[in-house]
Coordinates of N, CA and C in Angstrom, one line a residue:
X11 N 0.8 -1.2 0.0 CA 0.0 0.0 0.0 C 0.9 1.3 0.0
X12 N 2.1 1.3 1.0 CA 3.0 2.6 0.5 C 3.5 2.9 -0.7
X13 N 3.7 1.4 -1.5 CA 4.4 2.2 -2.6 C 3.3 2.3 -3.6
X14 N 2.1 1.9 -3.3 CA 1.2 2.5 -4.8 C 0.3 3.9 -3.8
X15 N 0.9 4.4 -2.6 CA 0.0 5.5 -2.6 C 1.7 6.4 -2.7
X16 N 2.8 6.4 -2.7 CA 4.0 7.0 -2.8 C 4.0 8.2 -3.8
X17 N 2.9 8.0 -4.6 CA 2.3 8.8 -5.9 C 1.0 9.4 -5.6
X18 N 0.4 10.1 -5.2 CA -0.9 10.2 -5.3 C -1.0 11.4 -6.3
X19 N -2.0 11.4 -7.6 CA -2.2 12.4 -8.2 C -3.3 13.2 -7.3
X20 N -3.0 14.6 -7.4 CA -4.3 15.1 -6.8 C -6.0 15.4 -7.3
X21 N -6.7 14.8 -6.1 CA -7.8 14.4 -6.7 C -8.4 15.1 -5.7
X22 N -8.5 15.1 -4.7 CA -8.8 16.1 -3.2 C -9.8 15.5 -2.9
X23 N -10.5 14.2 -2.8 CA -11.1 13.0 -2.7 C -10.2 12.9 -1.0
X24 N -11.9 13.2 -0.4 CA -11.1 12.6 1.3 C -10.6 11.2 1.5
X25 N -11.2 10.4 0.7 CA -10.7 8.9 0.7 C -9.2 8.8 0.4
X26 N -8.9 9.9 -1.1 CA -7.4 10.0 -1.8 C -6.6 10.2 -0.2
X27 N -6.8 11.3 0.1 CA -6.0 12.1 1.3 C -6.0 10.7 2.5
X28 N -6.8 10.0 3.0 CA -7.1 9.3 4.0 C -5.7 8.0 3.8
X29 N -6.1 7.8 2.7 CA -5.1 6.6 2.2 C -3.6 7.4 2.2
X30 N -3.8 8.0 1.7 CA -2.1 9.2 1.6 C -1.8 9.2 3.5
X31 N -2.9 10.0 4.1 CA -2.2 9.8 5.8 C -2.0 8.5 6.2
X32 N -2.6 7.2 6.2 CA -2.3 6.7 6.6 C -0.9 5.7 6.1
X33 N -0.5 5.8 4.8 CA 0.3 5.1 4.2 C 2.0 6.1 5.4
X34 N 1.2 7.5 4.8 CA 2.6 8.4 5.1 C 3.0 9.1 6.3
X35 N 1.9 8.2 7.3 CA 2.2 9.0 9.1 C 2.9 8.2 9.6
X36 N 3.8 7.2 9.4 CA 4.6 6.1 10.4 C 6.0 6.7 9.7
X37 N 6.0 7.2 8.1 CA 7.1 7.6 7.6 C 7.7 9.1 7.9
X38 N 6.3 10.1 8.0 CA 6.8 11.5 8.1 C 7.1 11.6 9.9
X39 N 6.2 10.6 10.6 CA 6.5 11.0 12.0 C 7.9 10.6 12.4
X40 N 8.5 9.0 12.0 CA 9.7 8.9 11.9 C 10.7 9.4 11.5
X41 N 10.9 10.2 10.2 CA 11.7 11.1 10.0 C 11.6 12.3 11.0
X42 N 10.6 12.5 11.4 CA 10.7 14.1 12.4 C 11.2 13.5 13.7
X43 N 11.0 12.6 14.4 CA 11.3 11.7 15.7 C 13.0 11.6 15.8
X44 N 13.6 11.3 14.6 CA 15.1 11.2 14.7 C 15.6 12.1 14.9
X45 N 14.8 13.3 14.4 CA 15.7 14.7 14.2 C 15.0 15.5 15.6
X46 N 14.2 15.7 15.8 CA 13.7 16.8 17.3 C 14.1 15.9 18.6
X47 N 13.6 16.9 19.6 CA 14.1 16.9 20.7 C 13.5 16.2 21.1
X48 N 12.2 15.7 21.0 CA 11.1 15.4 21.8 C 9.9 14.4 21.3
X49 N 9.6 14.0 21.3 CA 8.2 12.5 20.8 C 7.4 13.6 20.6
X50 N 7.2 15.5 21.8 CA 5.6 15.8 21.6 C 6.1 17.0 20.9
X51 N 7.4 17.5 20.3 CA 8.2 18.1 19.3 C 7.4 17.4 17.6
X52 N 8.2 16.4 18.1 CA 7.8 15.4 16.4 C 6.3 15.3 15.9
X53 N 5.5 15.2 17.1 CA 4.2 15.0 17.0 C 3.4 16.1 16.9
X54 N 3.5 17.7 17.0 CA 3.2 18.3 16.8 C 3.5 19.2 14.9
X55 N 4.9 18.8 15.1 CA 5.6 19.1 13.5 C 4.9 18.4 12.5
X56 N 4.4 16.9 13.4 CA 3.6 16.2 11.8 C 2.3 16.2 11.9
X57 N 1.7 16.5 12.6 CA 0.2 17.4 12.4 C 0.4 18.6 11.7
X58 N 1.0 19.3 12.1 CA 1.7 20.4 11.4 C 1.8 20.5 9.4
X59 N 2.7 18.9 9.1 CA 3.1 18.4 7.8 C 1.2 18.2 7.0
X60 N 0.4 17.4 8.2 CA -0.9 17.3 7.4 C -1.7 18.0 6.9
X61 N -1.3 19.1 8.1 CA -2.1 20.4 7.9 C -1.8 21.2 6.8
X62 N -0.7 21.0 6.1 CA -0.2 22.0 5.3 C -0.9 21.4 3.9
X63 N -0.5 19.7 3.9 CA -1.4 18.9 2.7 C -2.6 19.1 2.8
X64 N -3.6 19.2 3.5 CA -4.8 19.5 3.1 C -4.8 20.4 2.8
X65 N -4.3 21.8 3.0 CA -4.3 22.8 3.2 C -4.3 22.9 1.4
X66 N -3.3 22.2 0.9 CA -2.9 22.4 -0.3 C -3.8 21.7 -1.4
X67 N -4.2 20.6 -0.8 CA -5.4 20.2 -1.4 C -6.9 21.0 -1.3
X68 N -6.8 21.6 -0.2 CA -8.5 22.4 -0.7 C -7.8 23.6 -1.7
X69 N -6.7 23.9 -1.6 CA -6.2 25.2 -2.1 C -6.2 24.7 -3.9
X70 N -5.9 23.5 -4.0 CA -5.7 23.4 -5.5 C -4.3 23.6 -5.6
X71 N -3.3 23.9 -4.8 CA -1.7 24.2 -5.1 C -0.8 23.3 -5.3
X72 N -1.4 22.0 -4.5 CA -0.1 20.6 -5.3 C -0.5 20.1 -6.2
X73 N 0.1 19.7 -7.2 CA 0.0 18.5 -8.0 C -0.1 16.9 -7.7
X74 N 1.1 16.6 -7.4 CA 1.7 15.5 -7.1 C 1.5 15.8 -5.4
X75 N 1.4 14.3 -5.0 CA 1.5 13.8 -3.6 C 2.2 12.9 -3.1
X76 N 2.7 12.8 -2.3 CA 3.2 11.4 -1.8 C 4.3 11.6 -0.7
X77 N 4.9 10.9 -0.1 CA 5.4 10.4 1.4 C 6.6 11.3 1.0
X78 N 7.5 11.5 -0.3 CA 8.7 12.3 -0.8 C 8.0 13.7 -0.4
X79 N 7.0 14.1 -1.1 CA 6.8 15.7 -0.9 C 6.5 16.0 0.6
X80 N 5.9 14.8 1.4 CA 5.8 15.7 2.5 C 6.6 15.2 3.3
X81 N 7.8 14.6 3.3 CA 9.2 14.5 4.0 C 9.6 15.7 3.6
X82 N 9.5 16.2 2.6 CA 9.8 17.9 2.2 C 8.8 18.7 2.9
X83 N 8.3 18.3 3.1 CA 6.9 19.7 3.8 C 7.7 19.2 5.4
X84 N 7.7 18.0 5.6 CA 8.4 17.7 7.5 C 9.8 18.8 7.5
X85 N 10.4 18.3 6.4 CA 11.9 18.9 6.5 C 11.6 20.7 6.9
X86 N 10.5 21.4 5.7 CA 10.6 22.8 6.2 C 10.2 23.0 7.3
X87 N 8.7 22.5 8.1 CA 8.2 22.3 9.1 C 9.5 22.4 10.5
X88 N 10.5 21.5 10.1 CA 11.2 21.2 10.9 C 12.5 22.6 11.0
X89 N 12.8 23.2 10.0 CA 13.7 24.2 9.9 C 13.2 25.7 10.8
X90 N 11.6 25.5 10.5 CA 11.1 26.4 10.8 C 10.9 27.3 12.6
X91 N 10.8 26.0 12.7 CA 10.7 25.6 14.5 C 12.0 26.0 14.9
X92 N 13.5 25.7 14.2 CA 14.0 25.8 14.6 C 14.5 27.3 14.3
X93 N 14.1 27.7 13.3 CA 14.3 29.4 13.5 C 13.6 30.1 14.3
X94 N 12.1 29.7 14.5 CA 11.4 30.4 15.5 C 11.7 30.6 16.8
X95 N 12.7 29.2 17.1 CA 12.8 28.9 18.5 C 14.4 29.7 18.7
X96 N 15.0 30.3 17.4 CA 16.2 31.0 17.5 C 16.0 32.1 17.7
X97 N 14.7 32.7 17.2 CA 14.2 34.1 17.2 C 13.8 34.6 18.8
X98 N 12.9 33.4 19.2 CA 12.9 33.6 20.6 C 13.7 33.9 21.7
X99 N 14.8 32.8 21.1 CA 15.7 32.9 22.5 C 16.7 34.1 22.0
X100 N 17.1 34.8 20.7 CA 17.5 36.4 20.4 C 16.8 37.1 21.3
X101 N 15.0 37.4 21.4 CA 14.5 38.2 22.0 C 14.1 38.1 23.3
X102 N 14.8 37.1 23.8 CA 14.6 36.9 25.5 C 15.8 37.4 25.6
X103 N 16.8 37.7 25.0 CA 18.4 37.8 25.4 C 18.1 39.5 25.1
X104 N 17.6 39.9 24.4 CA 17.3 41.5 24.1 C 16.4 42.2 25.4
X105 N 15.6 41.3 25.8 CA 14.7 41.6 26.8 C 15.9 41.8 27.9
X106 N 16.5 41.1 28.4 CA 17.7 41.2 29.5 C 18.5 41.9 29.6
X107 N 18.7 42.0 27.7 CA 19.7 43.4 28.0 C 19.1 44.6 27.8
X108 N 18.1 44.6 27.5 CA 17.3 45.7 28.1 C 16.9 46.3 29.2
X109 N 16.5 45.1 30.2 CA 16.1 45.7 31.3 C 17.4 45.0 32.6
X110 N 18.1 45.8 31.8 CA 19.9 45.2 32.2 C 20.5 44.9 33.5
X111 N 20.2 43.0 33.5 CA 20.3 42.3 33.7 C 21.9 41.7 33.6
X112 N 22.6 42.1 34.5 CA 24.1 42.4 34.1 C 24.7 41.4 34.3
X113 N 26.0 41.0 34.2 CA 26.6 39.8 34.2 C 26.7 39.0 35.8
X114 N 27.0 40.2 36.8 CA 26.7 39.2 38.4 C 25.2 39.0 38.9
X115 N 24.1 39.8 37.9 CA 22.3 38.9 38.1 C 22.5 37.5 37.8
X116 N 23.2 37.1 36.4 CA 23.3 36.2 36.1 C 24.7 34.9 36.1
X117 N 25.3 35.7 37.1 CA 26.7 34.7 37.3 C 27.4 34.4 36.4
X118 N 27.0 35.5 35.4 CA 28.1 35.1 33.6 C 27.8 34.2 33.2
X119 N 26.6 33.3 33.2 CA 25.8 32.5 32.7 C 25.1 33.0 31.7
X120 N 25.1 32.5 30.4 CA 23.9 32.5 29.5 C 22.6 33.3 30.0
X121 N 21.9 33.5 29.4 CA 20.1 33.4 29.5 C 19.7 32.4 29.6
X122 N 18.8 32.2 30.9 CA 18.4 30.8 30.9 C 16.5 30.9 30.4
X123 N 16.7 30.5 29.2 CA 15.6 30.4 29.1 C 14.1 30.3 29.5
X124 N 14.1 28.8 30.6 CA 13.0 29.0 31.0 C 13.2 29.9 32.5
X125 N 14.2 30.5 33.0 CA 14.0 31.2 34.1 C 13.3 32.7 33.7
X126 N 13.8 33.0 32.6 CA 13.5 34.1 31.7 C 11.6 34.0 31.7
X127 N 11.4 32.5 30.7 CA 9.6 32.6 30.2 C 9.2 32.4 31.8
X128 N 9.7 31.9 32.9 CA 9.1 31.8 34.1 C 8.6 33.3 34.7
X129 N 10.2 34.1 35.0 CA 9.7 35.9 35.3 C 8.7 36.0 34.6
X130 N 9.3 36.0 33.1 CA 7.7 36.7 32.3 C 6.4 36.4 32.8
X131 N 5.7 34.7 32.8 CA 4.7 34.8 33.2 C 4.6 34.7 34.7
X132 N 5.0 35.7 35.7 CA 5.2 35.9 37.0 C 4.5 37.1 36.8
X133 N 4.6 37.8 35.9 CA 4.3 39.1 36.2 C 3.1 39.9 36.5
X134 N 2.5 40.8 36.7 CA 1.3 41.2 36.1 C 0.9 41.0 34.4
X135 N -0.1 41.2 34.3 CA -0.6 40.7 32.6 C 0.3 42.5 31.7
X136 N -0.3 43.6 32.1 CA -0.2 44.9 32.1 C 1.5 45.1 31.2
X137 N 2.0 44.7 32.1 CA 3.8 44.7 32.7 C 4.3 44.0 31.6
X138 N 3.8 42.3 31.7 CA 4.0 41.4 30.7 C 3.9 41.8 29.1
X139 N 2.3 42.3 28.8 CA 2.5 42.7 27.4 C 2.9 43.9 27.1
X140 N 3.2 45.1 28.2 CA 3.6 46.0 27.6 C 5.8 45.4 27.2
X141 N 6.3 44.7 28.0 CA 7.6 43.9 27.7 C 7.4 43.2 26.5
X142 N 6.3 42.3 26.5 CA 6.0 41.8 25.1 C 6.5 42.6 23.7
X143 N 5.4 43.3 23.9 CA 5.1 44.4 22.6 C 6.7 45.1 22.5
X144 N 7.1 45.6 23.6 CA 8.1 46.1 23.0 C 9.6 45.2 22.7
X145 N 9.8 44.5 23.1 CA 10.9 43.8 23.2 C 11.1 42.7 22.0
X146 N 9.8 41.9 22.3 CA 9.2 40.7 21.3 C 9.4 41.0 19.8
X147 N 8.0 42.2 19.8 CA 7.5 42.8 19.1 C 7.8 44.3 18.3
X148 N 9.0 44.4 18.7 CA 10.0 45.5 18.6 C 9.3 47.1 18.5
X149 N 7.8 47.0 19.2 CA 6.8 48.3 18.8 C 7.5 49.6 19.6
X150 N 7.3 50.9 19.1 CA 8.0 51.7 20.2 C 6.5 52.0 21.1
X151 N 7.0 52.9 21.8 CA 6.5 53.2 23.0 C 5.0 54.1 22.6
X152 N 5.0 54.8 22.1 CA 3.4 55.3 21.3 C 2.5 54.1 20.8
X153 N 2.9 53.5 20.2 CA 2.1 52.0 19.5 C 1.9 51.4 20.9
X154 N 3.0 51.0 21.4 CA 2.5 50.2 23.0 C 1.0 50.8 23.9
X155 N 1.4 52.4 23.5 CA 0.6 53.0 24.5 C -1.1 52.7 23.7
X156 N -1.0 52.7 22.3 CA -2.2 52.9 22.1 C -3.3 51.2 22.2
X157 N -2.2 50.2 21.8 CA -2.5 48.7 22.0 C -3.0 48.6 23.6
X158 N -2.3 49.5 24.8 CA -2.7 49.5 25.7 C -3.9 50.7 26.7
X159 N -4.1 51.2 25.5 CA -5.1 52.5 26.0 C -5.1 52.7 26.8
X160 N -3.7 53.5 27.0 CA -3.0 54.3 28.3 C -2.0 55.5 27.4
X161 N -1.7 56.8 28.5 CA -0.8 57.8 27.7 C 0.8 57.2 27.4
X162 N 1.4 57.8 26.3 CA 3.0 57.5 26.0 C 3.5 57.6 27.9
X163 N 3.3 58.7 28.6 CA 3.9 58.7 29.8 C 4.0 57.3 30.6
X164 N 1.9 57.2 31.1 CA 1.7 56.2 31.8 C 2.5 54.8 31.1
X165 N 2.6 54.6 29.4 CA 3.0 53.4 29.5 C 4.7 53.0 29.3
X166 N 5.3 54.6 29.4 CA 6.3 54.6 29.4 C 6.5 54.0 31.6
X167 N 5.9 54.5 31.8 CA 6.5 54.2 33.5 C 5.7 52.7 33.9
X168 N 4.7 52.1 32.9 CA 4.7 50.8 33.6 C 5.7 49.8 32.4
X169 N 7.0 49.9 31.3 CA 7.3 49.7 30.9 C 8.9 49.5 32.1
X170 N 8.6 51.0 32.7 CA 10.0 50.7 33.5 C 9.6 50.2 34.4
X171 N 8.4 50.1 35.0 CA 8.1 49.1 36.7 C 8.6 47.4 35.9
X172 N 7.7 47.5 34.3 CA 7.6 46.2 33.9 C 9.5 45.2 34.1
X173 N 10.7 46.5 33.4 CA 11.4 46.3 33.8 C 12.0 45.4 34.8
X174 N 12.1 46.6 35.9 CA 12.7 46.2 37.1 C 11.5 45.0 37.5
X175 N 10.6 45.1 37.4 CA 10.3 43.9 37.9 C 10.6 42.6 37.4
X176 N 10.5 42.0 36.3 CA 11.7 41.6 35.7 C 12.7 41.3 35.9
X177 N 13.7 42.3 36.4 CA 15.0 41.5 37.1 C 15.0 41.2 37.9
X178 N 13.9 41.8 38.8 CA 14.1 41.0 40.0 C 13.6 39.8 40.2
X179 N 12.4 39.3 39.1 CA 11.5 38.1 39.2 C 13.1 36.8 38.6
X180 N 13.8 37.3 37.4 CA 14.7 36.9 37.3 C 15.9 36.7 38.4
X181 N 16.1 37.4 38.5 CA 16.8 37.3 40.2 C 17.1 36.5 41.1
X182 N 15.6 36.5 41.4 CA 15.1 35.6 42.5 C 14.9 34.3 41.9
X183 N 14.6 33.9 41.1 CA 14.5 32.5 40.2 C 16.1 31.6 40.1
X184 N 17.0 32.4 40.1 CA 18.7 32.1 40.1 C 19.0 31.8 41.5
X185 N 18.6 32.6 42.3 CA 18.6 32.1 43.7 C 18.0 30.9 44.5
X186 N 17.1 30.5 43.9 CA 15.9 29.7 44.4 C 16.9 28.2 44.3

């Protein structure tokens, strides 16, 4: 059954697609399982891969189907995550040194990741997205203000409570 569905012309026939996942989910999850970190990494990346084939089938945009094209749809799937997850940890390192978090906060240690997403969701919500928005989201301080329907002043000063609080939620997390 793999190798006569290895081909599927597109027909967009839920039966076509059904026989396509089942022939090509032991092959695409396996390829993603060798390469991530994680069983619930791999397993989200290849929901991810099916989603994109249907996606392409209601769309009318593939031709051709089969276990090769979407070990190619896994492969970008898979690059992707990994840029996102590079982009992240840039703008948790930007957030730090922003609300400067100096070398003896952090013992000349790296950014520790989840000590970092832990402060964040410590915080007030307020504090949080206005750090979000700006740091994340690179917005300046007028855009913040208006996302937050508060003045440039007010959300300039809960931008600096958002700060310091922050390091210190950081801080204290290194300590613990």
């Amino acid at each position: 059954m793999v190798a006569a569905m290895s081909e599927v012309k597109h027909a967009g026939a839920p039966a076509d697609f059904r026989a396509l996942y089942d022939a090509a989910l032991p092959e695409v999850f396996g390829y993603l399982m060798h390469r991530c970190s994680s069983r619930m990494l791999a397993e989200d990346l290849t929901q991810e891969v099916f989603l994109a084939a249907a996606r392409s089938i209601r769309e009318g945009t593939a031709v051709d189907f089969g276990v090769g094209w979407l070990i190619g749809v896994a492969r970008h799937k898979l690059v992707d995550h990994y840029r996102r997850e590079e982009r992240e940890r840039r703008k948790l390192e930007l957030v730090t040194e922003q609300v400067r978090i100096d070398h003896a906060a952090t013992d000349g240690e790296p950014l520790d990741r989840e000590r970092a997403m832990a402060a964040l969701d410590d915080m007030p919500a307020p504090q949080r997205l206005a750090l979000t928005l700006r740091y994340f989201d690179g917005l300046a301080v007028p855009e913040i203000a208006t996302h937050l329907g508060r003045s440039v002043h007010a959300t300039e000063s809960i931008l600096a409570r958002a700060r310091d609080g922050f390091r210190r939620r950081y801080t204290r997390a290194s300590d613990d």
